[in-house]
mmCIF file of C-alpha atoms and ligand atoms in Angstrom:
data_model
loop_
_atom_site.group_PDB
_atom_site.id
_atom_site.type_symbol
_atom_site.label_atom_id
_atom_site.label_comp_id
_atom_site.label_asym_id
_atom_site.label_seq_id
_atom_site.Cartn_x
_atom_site.Cartn_y
_atom_site.Cartn_z
ATOM 1 C CA MET A 1 104.480 107.594 114.845
ATOM 2 C CA SER A 2 107.224 106.043 113.060
ATOM 3 C CA ARG A 3 109.841 107.579 110.996
ATOM 4 C CA ASP A 4 109.349 108.143 107.425
ATOM 5 C CA GLY A 5 107.240 105.972 105.435
ATOM 6 C CA SER A 6 105.761 103.794 107.914
ATOM 7 C CA ASP A 7 103.838 105.432 110.499
ATOM 8 C CA ALA A 8 102.518 103.089 112.880
ATOM 9 C CA ALA A 9 99.152 103.846 114.049
ATOM 10 C CA GLY A 10 98.108 103.060 117.454
ATOM 11 C CA ALA A 11 96.397 104.648 120.235
ATOM 12 C CA ALA A 12 97.862 107.481 122.061
ATOM 13 C CA GLY A 13 101.412 106.380 122.074
ATOM 14 C CA PRO A 14 104.656 108.243 122.218
ATOM 15 C CA SER A 15 104.756 109.338 118.682
ATOM 16 C CA ARG A 16 108.127 110.896 119.099
ATOM 17 C CA ALA A 17 109.569 107.570 118.401
ATOM 18 C CA THR A 18 107.793 107.494 115.145
ATOM 19 C CA VAL A 19 108.095 110.974 113.896
ATOM 20 C CA ASN A 20 110.492 111.760 111.129
ATOM 21 C CA LYS A 21 110.792 108.739 109.267
ATOM 22 C CA ARG A 22 109.335 109.211 105.954
ATOM 23 C CA GLY A 23 110.717 109.618 102.641
ATOM 24 C CA GLY A 24 113.974 110.996 103.572
ATOM 25 C CA LYS A 25 113.218 114.316 102.004
ATOM 26 C CA SER A 26 112.839 116.916 104.588
ATOM 27 C CA ASP A 27 112.538 114.716 107.562
ATOM 28 C CA ALA A 28 114.611 111.646 107.213
ATOM 29 C CA ALA A 29 115.752 110.084 110.387
ATOM 30 C CA PRO A 30 119.456 109.609 110.553
ATOM 31 C CA ARG A 31 119.019 108.616 114.167
ATOM 32 C CA GLU A 32 117.597 105.350 112.998
ATOM 33 C CA ALA A 33 120.307 104.494 110.640
ATOM 34 C CA SER A 34 122.264 102.346 112.995
ATOM 35 C CA ARG A 35 119.499 100.076 114.072
ATOM 36 C CA THR A 36 119.783 96.432 113.238
ATOM 37 C CA PRO A 37 117.061 94.694 111.280
ATOM 38 C CA ALA A 38 116.054 92.660 114.316
ATOM 39 C CA ALA A 39 115.751 95.749 116.445
ATOM 40 C CA ILE A 40 113.721 97.446 113.787
ATOM 41 C CA PHE A 41 111.460 94.461 113.505
ATOM 42 C CA VAL A 42 110.765 94.428 117.201
ATOM 43 C CA ALA A 43 110.409 98.184 117.288
ATOM 44 C CA VAL A 44 108.002 98.182 114.403
ATOM 45 C CA LEU A 45 105.825 95.507 115.939
ATOM 46 C CA ILE A 46 105.809 97.050 119.364
ATOM 47 C CA GLY A 47 105.288 100.441 117.859
ATOM 48 C CA ALA A 48 102.419 99.214 115.803
ATOM 49 C CA ALA A 49 100.750 97.618 118.752
ATOM 50 C CA ALA A 50 101.249 100.496 121.105
ATOM 51 C CA ILE A 51 101.911 103.663 119.268
ATOM 52 C CA PHE A 52 99.436 104.417 116.575
ATOM 53 C CA ALA A 53 97.405 107.201 117.928
ATOM 54 C CA ALA A 54 94.318 106.872 115.898
ATOM 55 C CA TYR A 55 90.825 107.331 117.012
ATOM 56 C CA MET A 56 87.542 107.671 115.367
ATOM 57 C CA ILE A 57 85.577 110.799 115.718
ATOM 58 C CA GLN A 58 82.045 109.695 115.577
ATOM 59 C CA ASN A 59 78.836 111.192 114.508
ATOM 60 C CA MET A 60 80.078 114.639 113.770
ATOM 61 C CA GLU A 61 77.630 114.814 110.954
ATOM 62 C CA ASP A 62 74.838 114.022 113.330
ATOM 63 C CA THR A 63 75.272 117.424 114.855
ATOM 64 C CA GLY A 64 74.058 118.924 111.638
ATOM 65 C CA ASN A 65 77.339 120.664 111.043
ATOM 66 C CA VAL A 66 78.267 118.540 108.123
ATOM 67 C CA ARG A 67 76.261 117.949 105.005
ATOM 68 C CA GLY A 68 77.226 114.343 104.757
ATOM 69 C CA PRO A 69 78.512 112.270 101.929
ATOM 70 C CA GLY A 70 75.536 112.643 99.619
ATOM 71 C CA LYS A 71 75.353 109.986 96.960
ATOM 72 C CA TYR A 72 78.067 107.958 98.614
ATOM 73 C CA ALA A 73 75.889 107.421 101.661
ATOM 74 C CA ALA A 74 75.208 103.822 100.719
ATOM 75 C CA ALA A 75 78.883 102.981 101.015
ATOM 76 C CA ILE A 76 79.331 104.570 104.443
ATOM 77 C CA PRO A 77 78.341 101.598 106.613
ATOM 78 C CA ALA A 78 80.980 99.447 104.941
ATOM 79 C CA LEU A 79 83.619 102.134 105.439
ATOM 80 C CA ARG A 80 82.699 102.501 109.078
ATOM 81 C CA ALA A 81 82.929 98.745 109.535
ATOM 82 C CA VAL A 82 86.465 98.802 108.151
ATOM 83 C CA ALA A 83 87.355 101.719 110.440
ATOM 84 C CA ALA A 84 86.020 99.797 113.432
ATOM 85 C CA GLN A 85 87.955 96.707 112.413
ATOM 86 C CA LEU A 86 91.157 98.722 112.186
ATOM 87 C CA LEU A 87 90.528 100.169 115.629
ATOM 88 C CA HIS A 88 90.186 96.796 117.307
ATOM 89 C CA PRO A 89 90.928 97.538 120.965
ATOM 90 C CA GLU A 90 93.591 94.872 121.272
ATOM 91 C CA LYS A 91 95.341 95.398 117.972
ATOM 92 C CA GLY A 92 97.557 97.926 116.319
ATOM 93 C CA ILE A 93 98.187 99.044 112.780
ATOM 94 C CA LEU A 94 101.583 98.065 111.433
ATOM 95 C CA ALA A 95 103.326 100.729 109.407
ATOM 96 C CA ALA A 96 105.522 99.095 106.789
ATOM 97 C CA ASP A 97 105.315 101.827 104.174
ATOM 98 C CA GLU A 98 108.815 103.246 104.323
ATOM 99 C CA SER A 99 109.994 104.689 101.068
ATOM 100 C CA PRO A 100 112.952 102.855 99.541
ATOM 101 C CA THR A 101 115.154 105.755 100.636
ATOM 102 C CA THR A 102 114.151 105.507 104.254
ATOM 103 C CA PHE A 103 114.333 101.759 104.131
ATOM 104 C CA GLY A 104 117.956 102.110 103.106
ATOM 105 C CA ALA A 105 118.694 104.437 105.992
ATOM 106 C CA ARG A 106 117.230 101.977 108.450
ATOM 107 C CA LEU A 107 119.019 98.965 107.154
ATOM 108 C CA ALA A 108 122.335 100.700 106.875
ATOM 109 C CA GLY A 109 125.041 98.189 106.156
ATOM 110 C CA HIS A 110 122.779 96.009 104.034
ATOM 111 C CA PRO A 111 122.363 96.472 100.306
ATOM 112 C CA ASN A 112 119.129 98.389 99.764
ATOM 113 C CA LYS A 113 117.876 96.258 96.913
ATOM 114 C CA PRO A 114 114.283 95.584 95.898
ATOM 115 C CA THR A 115 114.757 91.921 96.775
ATOM 116 C CA LEU A 116 115.811 92.784 100.320
ATOM 117 C CA ARG A 117 112.799 95.046 100.748
ATOM 118 C CA GLN A 118 110.553 92.322 99.375
ATOM 119 C CA THR A 119 111.986 89.744 101.718
ATOM 120 C CA TRP A 120 111.595 92.078 104.670
ATOM 121 C CA ARG A 121 107.971 92.836 103.850
ATOM 122 C CA ARG A 122 107.329 89.138 103.247
ATOM 123 C CA ILE A 123 108.618 88.361 106.730
ATOM 124 C CA LEU A 124 106.237 90.940 108.164
ATOM 125 C CA LEU A 125 103.207 89.969 106.087
ATOM 126 C CA THR A 126 103.572 86.250 106.663
ATOM 127 C CA THR A 127 104.445 86.346 110.350
ATOM 128 C CA PRO A 128 102.529 83.522 112.015
ATOM 129 C CA GLY A 129 99.774 84.902 114.206
ATOM 130 C CA LEU A 130 100.100 88.398 112.761
ATOM 131 C CA ALA A 131 96.358 88.973 112.876
ATOM 132 C CA THR A 132 96.301 88.294 116.597
ATOM 133 C CA HIS A 133 97.876 91.665 117.228
ATOM 134 C CA ILE A 134 97.699 93.563 113.967
ATOM 135 C CA SER A 135 94.441 94.772 112.425
ATOM 136 C CA GLY A 136 95.954 96.394 109.358
ATOM 137 C CA VAL A 137 99.259 97.037 107.690
ATOM 138 C CA ILE A 138 100.161 100.206 105.808
ATOM 139 C CA LEU A 139 102.245 99.476 102.739
ATOM 140 C CA HIS A 140 104.317 101.340 100.220
ATOM 141 C CA GLU A 141 103.020 100.856 96.718
ATOM 142 C CA GLU A 142 106.007 98.772 95.695
ATOM 143 C CA THR A 143 104.806 96.042 98.048
ATOM 144 C CA PHE A 144 101.557 95.686 96.115
ATOM 145 C CA ALA A 145 103.535 93.671 93.568
ATOM 146 C CA GLN A 146 103.922 90.934 96.203
ATOM 147 C CA THR A 147 100.520 89.459 95.527
ATOM 148 C CA ALA A 148 101.081 86.136 97.249
ATOM 149 C CA ASP A 149 102.260 87.823 100.437
ATOM 150 C CA LEU A 150 99.344 90.248 100.369
ATOM 151 C CA GLN A 151 96.964 87.374 99.852
ATOM 152 C CA ALA A 152 98.450 85.594 102.853
ATOM 153 C CA ALA A 153 97.954 88.633 105.074
ATOM 154 C CA ARG A 154 94.424 89.203 103.828
ATOM 155 C CA ALA A 155 93.542 85.552 104.300
ATOM 156 C CA ALA A 156 94.778 85.821 107.876
ATOM 157 C CA GLY A 157 92.386 88.702 108.451
ATOM 158 C CA VAL A 158 94.780 91.637 108.190
ATOM 159 C CA LEU A 159 93.507 94.681 106.289
ATOM 160 C CA LEU A 160 95.818 96.242 103.710
ATOM 161 C CA GLY A 161 96.528 99.948 103.531
ATOM 162 C CA ILE A 162 98.268 102.079 100.934
ATOM 163 C CA LYS A 163 100.309 105.175 101.534
ATOM 164 C CA LEU A 164 98.895 107.536 98.926
ATOM 165 C CA ASP A 165 100.822 110.735 99.481
ATOM 166 C CA ASN A 166 103.876 111.507 97.394
ATOM 167 C CA GLY A 167 105.992 113.053 100.093
ATOM 168 C CA THR A 168 106.529 116.704 100.820
ATOM 169 C CA ALA A 169 107.662 119.771 98.910
ATOM 170 C CA PRO A 170 108.471 123.334 99.997
ATOM 171 C CA MET A 171 105.466 125.615 100.404
ATOM 172 C CA GLY A 172 106.945 128.655 98.725
ATOM 173 C CA PRO A 173 109.097 131.682 99.472
ATOM 174 C CA LYS A 174 106.625 133.242 101.880
ATOM 175 C CA GLN A 175 106.524 130.135 104.013
ATOM 176 C CA ALA A 176 110.224 129.429 104.185
ATOM 177 C CA GLY A 177 110.967 126.038 105.663
ATOM 178 C CA GLU A 178 107.368 124.898 105.601
ATOM 179 C CA LEU A 179 106.134 121.967 103.594
ATOM 180 C CA HIS A 180 103.052 120.739 101.858
ATOM 181 C CA THR A 181 102.265 117.205 100.812
ATOM 182 C CA ARG A 182 102.154 116.136 97.186
ATOM 183 C CA GLY A 183 100.039 113.552 95.438
ATOM 184 C CA LEU A 184 96.554 114.920 94.784
ATOM 185 C CA GLY A 185 97.071 114.707 91.030
ATOM 186 C CA GLY A 186 95.423 111.555 89.703
ATOM 187 C CA LEU A 187 94.496 110.510 93.208
ATOM 188 C CA ALA A 188 91.006 109.256 92.392
ATOM 189 C CA GLY A 189 92.383 106.840 89.833
ATOM 190 C CA ARG A 190 95.099 105.591 92.149
ATOM 191 C CA CYS A 191 92.568 105.077 94.960
ATOM 192 C CA THR A 192 90.386 102.993 92.695
ATOM 193 C CA THR A 193 93.289 100.901 91.474
ATOM 194 C CA PHE A 194 94.490 100.081 94.953
ATOM 195 C CA HIS A 195 91.011 99.295 96.186
ATOM 196 C CA THR A 196 89.576 97.268 93.334
ATOM 197 C CA LYS A 197 92.692 95.757 91.819
ATOM 198 C CA HIS A 198 94.906 95.277 94.839
ATOM 199 C CA GLY A 199 92.352 94.818 97.591
ATOM 200 C CA ALA A 200 93.394 97.715 99.794
ATOM 201 C CA SER A 201 90.875 98.676 102.460
ATOM 202 C CA PHE A 202 92.381 101.845 103.772
ATOM 203 C CA ALA A 203 94.862 104.576 102.950
ATOM 204 C CA LYS A 204 97.209 107.005 104.602
ATOM 205 C CA TRP A 205 98.269 110.560 103.874
ATOM 206 C CA ARG A 206 100.715 112.515 105.971
ATOM 207 C CA ALA A 207 101.149 116.241 106.227
ATOM 208 C CA VAL A 208 103.900 117.787 108.321
ATOM 209 C CA PHE A 209 104.094 121.026 110.233
ATOM 210 C CA ARG A 210 106.938 122.774 111.971
ATOM 211 C CA ALA A 211 106.488 124.203 115.424
ATOM 212 C CA GLY A 212 108.622 127.334 115.341
ATOM 213 C CA ALA A 213 108.438 130.945 116.368
ATOM 214 C CA HIS A 214 106.344 131.764 113.296
ATOM 215 C CA THR A 215 105.214 128.329 112.263
ATOM 216 C CA PRO A 216 103.040 126.578 111.482
ATOM 217 C CA SER A 217 101.800 129.513 109.440
ATOM 218 C CA LYS A 218 98.152 129.996 108.691
ATOM 219 C CA ALA A 219 98.917 129.379 105.035
ATOM 220 C CA ALA A 220 100.602 126.053 105.770
ATOM 221 C CA ILE A 221 97.756 124.940 108.007
ATOM 222 C CA ARG A 222 95.173 125.986 105.447
ATOM 223 C CA ARG A 223 96.879 124.314 102.516
ATOM 224 C CA ASN A 224 97.713 121.047 104.215
ATOM 225 C CA SER A 225 94.316 120.818 105.898
ATOM 226 C CA LYS A 226 92.528 121.382 102.640
ATOM 227 C CA ASP A 227 94.646 118.750 100.926
ATOM 228 C CA LEU A 228 94.103 116.257 103.737
ATOM 229 C CA ALA A 229 90.364 116.795 103.398
ATOM 230 C CA SER A 230 90.527 116.408 99.601
ATOM 231 C CA TYR A 231 92.443 113.175 100.003
ATOM 232 C CA ALA A 232 89.979 111.909 102.621
ATOM 233 C CA ALA A 233 87.064 112.571 100.283
ATOM 234 C CA ALA A 234 88.788 110.889 97.334
ATOM 235 C CA ALA A 235 89.651 107.858 99.435
ATOM 236 C CA GLN A 236 86.138 107.406 100.775
ATOM 237 C CA LYS A 237 84.589 107.820 97.362
ATOM 238 C CA CYS A 238 86.509 104.855 96.038
ATOM 239 C CA GLY A 239 85.977 102.673 99.103
ATOM 240 C CA LEU A 240 89.105 103.311 101.165
ATOM 241 C CA VAL A 241 89.029 104.389 104.801
ATOM 242 C CA PRO A 242 91.400 107.353 105.048
ATOM 243 C CA ILE A 243 93.932 107.701 107.830
ATOM 244 C CA ILE A 244 94.742 111.382 108.085
ATOM 245 C CA GLU A 245 98.027 112.213 109.667
ATOM 246 C CA PRO A 246 98.673 115.860 110.431
ATOM 247 C CA GLU A 247 102.009 115.655 112.179
ATOM 248 C CA VAL A 248 103.722 118.402 114.088
ATOM 249 C CA LEU A 249 107.360 117.475 113.621
ATOM 250 C CA ALA A 250 109.559 116.836 116.624
ATOM 251 C CA ASP A 251 112.446 118.554 114.846
ATOM 252 C CA GLY A 252 113.293 121.843 116.462
ATOM 253 C CA ASP A 253 113.927 123.452 119.805
ATOM 254 C CA HIS A 254 110.336 124.395 120.591
ATOM 255 C CA ASP A 255 109.056 123.913 124.094
ATOM 256 C CA LEU A 256 105.986 122.010 125.195
ATOM 257 C CA SER A 257 103.596 124.945 125.084
ATOM 258 C CA ARG A 258 104.615 125.818 121.544
ATOM 259 C CA ALA A 259 104.091 122.201 120.519
ATOM 260 C CA ALA A 260 100.669 122.223 122.164
ATOM 261 C CA ASN A 261 99.752 125.456 120.450
ATOM 262 C CA ALA A 262 100.845 124.121 117.066
ATOM 263 C CA SER A 263 98.987 120.849 117.512
ATOM 264 C CA ALA A 264 95.798 122.576 118.571
ATOM 265 C CA ARG A 265 95.894 124.969 115.623
ATOM 266 C CA VAL A 266 96.652 122.177 113.187
ATOM 267 C CA LEU A 267 93.877 119.904 114.438
ATOM 268 C CA ARG A 268 91.435 122.773 114.368
ATOM 269 C CA GLY A 269 92.448 123.553 110.797
ATOM 270 C CA VAL A 270 92.048 119.946 109.697
ATOM 271 C CA PHE A 271 88.579 119.524 111.149
ATOM 272 C CA ARG A 272 87.545 122.883 109.831
ATOM 273 C CA ALA A 273 88.593 121.763 106.357
ATOM 274 C CA LEU A 274 86.744 118.469 106.671
ATOM 275 C CA LYS A 275 83.638 120.275 107.795
ATOM 276 C CA LYS A 276 83.916 122.838 105.048
ATOM 277 C CA ARG A 277 84.045 120.173 102.359
ATOM 278 C CA GLY A 278 80.999 118.517 103.841
ATOM 279 C CA ASP A 279 81.417 115.286 101.902
ATOM 280 C CA VAL A 280 83.706 113.380 104.226
ATOM 281 C CA ASP A 281 82.117 110.997 106.699
ATOM 282 C CA VAL A 282 84.171 111.566 109.822
ATOM 283 C CA GLY A 283 82.838 108.344 111.297
ATOM 284 C CA ALA A 284 84.923 106.542 108.679
ATOM 285 C CA VAL A 285 88.123 108.518 109.092
ATOM 286 C CA LEU A 286 91.015 107.609 111.363
ATOM 287 C CA LEU A 287 92.974 110.473 112.803
ATOM 288 C CA LYS A 288 96.542 109.623 113.559
ATOM 289 C CA VAL A 289 97.495 111.980 116.313
ATOM 290 C CA ALA A 290 100.992 112.543 117.590
ATOM 291 C CA MET A 291 102.203 112.995 121.121
ATOM 292 C CA VAL A 292 102.686 116.628 122.042
ATOM 293 C CA THR A 293 106.248 116.937 123.324
ATOM 294 C CA PRO A 294 109.039 119.507 123.336
ATOM 295 C CA GLY A 295 111.172 119.563 120.191
ATOM 296 C CA SER A 296 113.951 117.031 119.803
ATOM 297 C CA SER A 297 116.609 119.696 120.301
ATOM 298 C CA SER A 298 114.780 121.553 123.044
ATOM 299 C CA VAL A 299 116.705 122.100 126.232
ATOM 300 C CA MET A 300 113.447 121.960 128.141
ATOM 301 C CA ALA A 301 112.601 118.395 129.009
ATOM 302 C CA ALA A 302 109.001 117.634 129.833
ATOM 303 C CA THR A 303 107.851 115.121 132.399
ATOM 304 C CA PRO A 304 105.431 112.361 131.473
ATOM 305 C CA GLU A 305 102.844 114.167 133.609
ATOM 306 C CA GLN A 306 103.237 117.366 131.601
ATOM 307 C CA VAL A 307 102.952 115.506 128.323
ATOM 308 C CA GLY A 308 100.048 113.434 129.518
HETATM 309 C C1 NAG B 1 102.615 109.922 93.063
HETATM 310 O O1 NAG B 1 103.340 108.745 93.080
HETATM 311 C C2 NAG B 1 102.778 107.716 92.314
HETATM 312 C C3 NAG B 1 103.541 106.490 92.557
HETATM 313 O O2 NAG B 1 104.887 106.709 92.687
HETATM 314 C C4 NAG B 1 102.787 108.085 90.875
HETATM 315 O O3 NAG B 1 102.214 107.064 90.110
HETATM 316 C C5 NAG B 1 101.999 109.342 90.738
HETATM 317 O O4 NAG B 1 102.052 109.770 89.428
HETATM 318 C C6 NAG B 1 102.526 110.412 91.659
HETATM 319 N N1 NAG B 1 101.635 111.501 91.584
HETATM 320 C C7 NAG B 1 102.042 112.736 91.572
HETATM 321 C C8 NAG B 1 100.998 113.758 91.510
HETATM 322 O O5 NAG B 1 103.230 113.032 91.588
HETATM 323 C C1 NAG B 2 98.724 129.976 119.895
HETATM 324 O O1 NAG B 2 99.548 131.077 120.174
HETATM 325 C C2 NAG B 2 99.086 132.295 119.624
HETATM 326 C C3 NAG B 2 100.169 133.355 119.885
HETATM 327 O O2 NAG B 2 100.556 133.340 121.225
HETATM 328 C C4 NAG B 2 97.751 132.665 120.253
HETATM 329 O O3 NAG B 2 97.269 133.861 119.717
HETATM 330 C C5 NAG B 2 96.771 131.535 119.957
HETATM 331 O O4 NAG B 2 95.544 131.790 120.597
HETATM 332 C C6 NAG B 2 97.315 130.205 120.414
HETATM 333 N N1 NAG B 2 96.419 129.176 119.920
HETATM 334 C C7 NAG B 2 96.110 128.112 120.626
HETATM 335 C C8 NAG B 2 95.157 127.181 119.980
HETATM 336 O O5 NAG B 2 96.588 127.855 121.713
#
């Protein structure tokens, strides 16, 4: 999906274009730094319409494999309705949740001030006809101060999303180079605030994995999958539809088969974790999948047929 903070969600698009962007910590995207604002705007809109690879996995609990959401069952129909609205077949999800750091990298040459970020987000949120093509917009928490702009988007029929993760941190000495995602601390309270006070309908959490000779490690898959599942449960319990984004990074020289192997192991780990918890309704979860492609520094190019 997109780089850094704002992953666009879409359906089955080339997520290479969108990988990397967040937060600027381990995976900032210097490649993007020279883009002009206009180009970014167009790219973001097109990306949002075409790229977000999200799909709903339905009825997994009907197979009897999952215990179901227990006392939150009454809230499930509403969550599923929001998920369906987000997945409108002719609309995309706009990712506008870049961290301030990444925002600065993208608008290189312009002063990265709060007022510039506000103006930029205002332009996006108040674009005439936005709801014709955009079902929801993922926002960084700083944008939730722009109440009038949020109200305008909501009134137009665009759902608001909040990026809830706090970026990545190193896993530990045994998993050198691997990352886990921060932000579980106090998550329930933050979910509730964004839902009830700010009118958010959905949330996003991104975990990243490296496709290398020895990665992603089992430990990294286990930890990030468990955390994604914990986040998904917390989000649903306070009324937010969770987008889960387990992303195999494009960074690296891995070939297509290694990328495919990593993606398969990661997705298996994530769904195993969701199933193990047993309290996440997978009919009200959006999975943001990434394209499986060779690494960005791989010498082995893949054809569209191989990727497809
Ligand atoms: C995550 O970030 C939010 C907003 O920046 C902050 O309020 C919260 O305390 C952070 N949580 C953790 C666990 O770092
Ligand atoms: C990934 O590769 C490892 C090592 O070659 C292999 O054991 C494993 O079965 C593969 N997993 C998948 C899902 O392809």
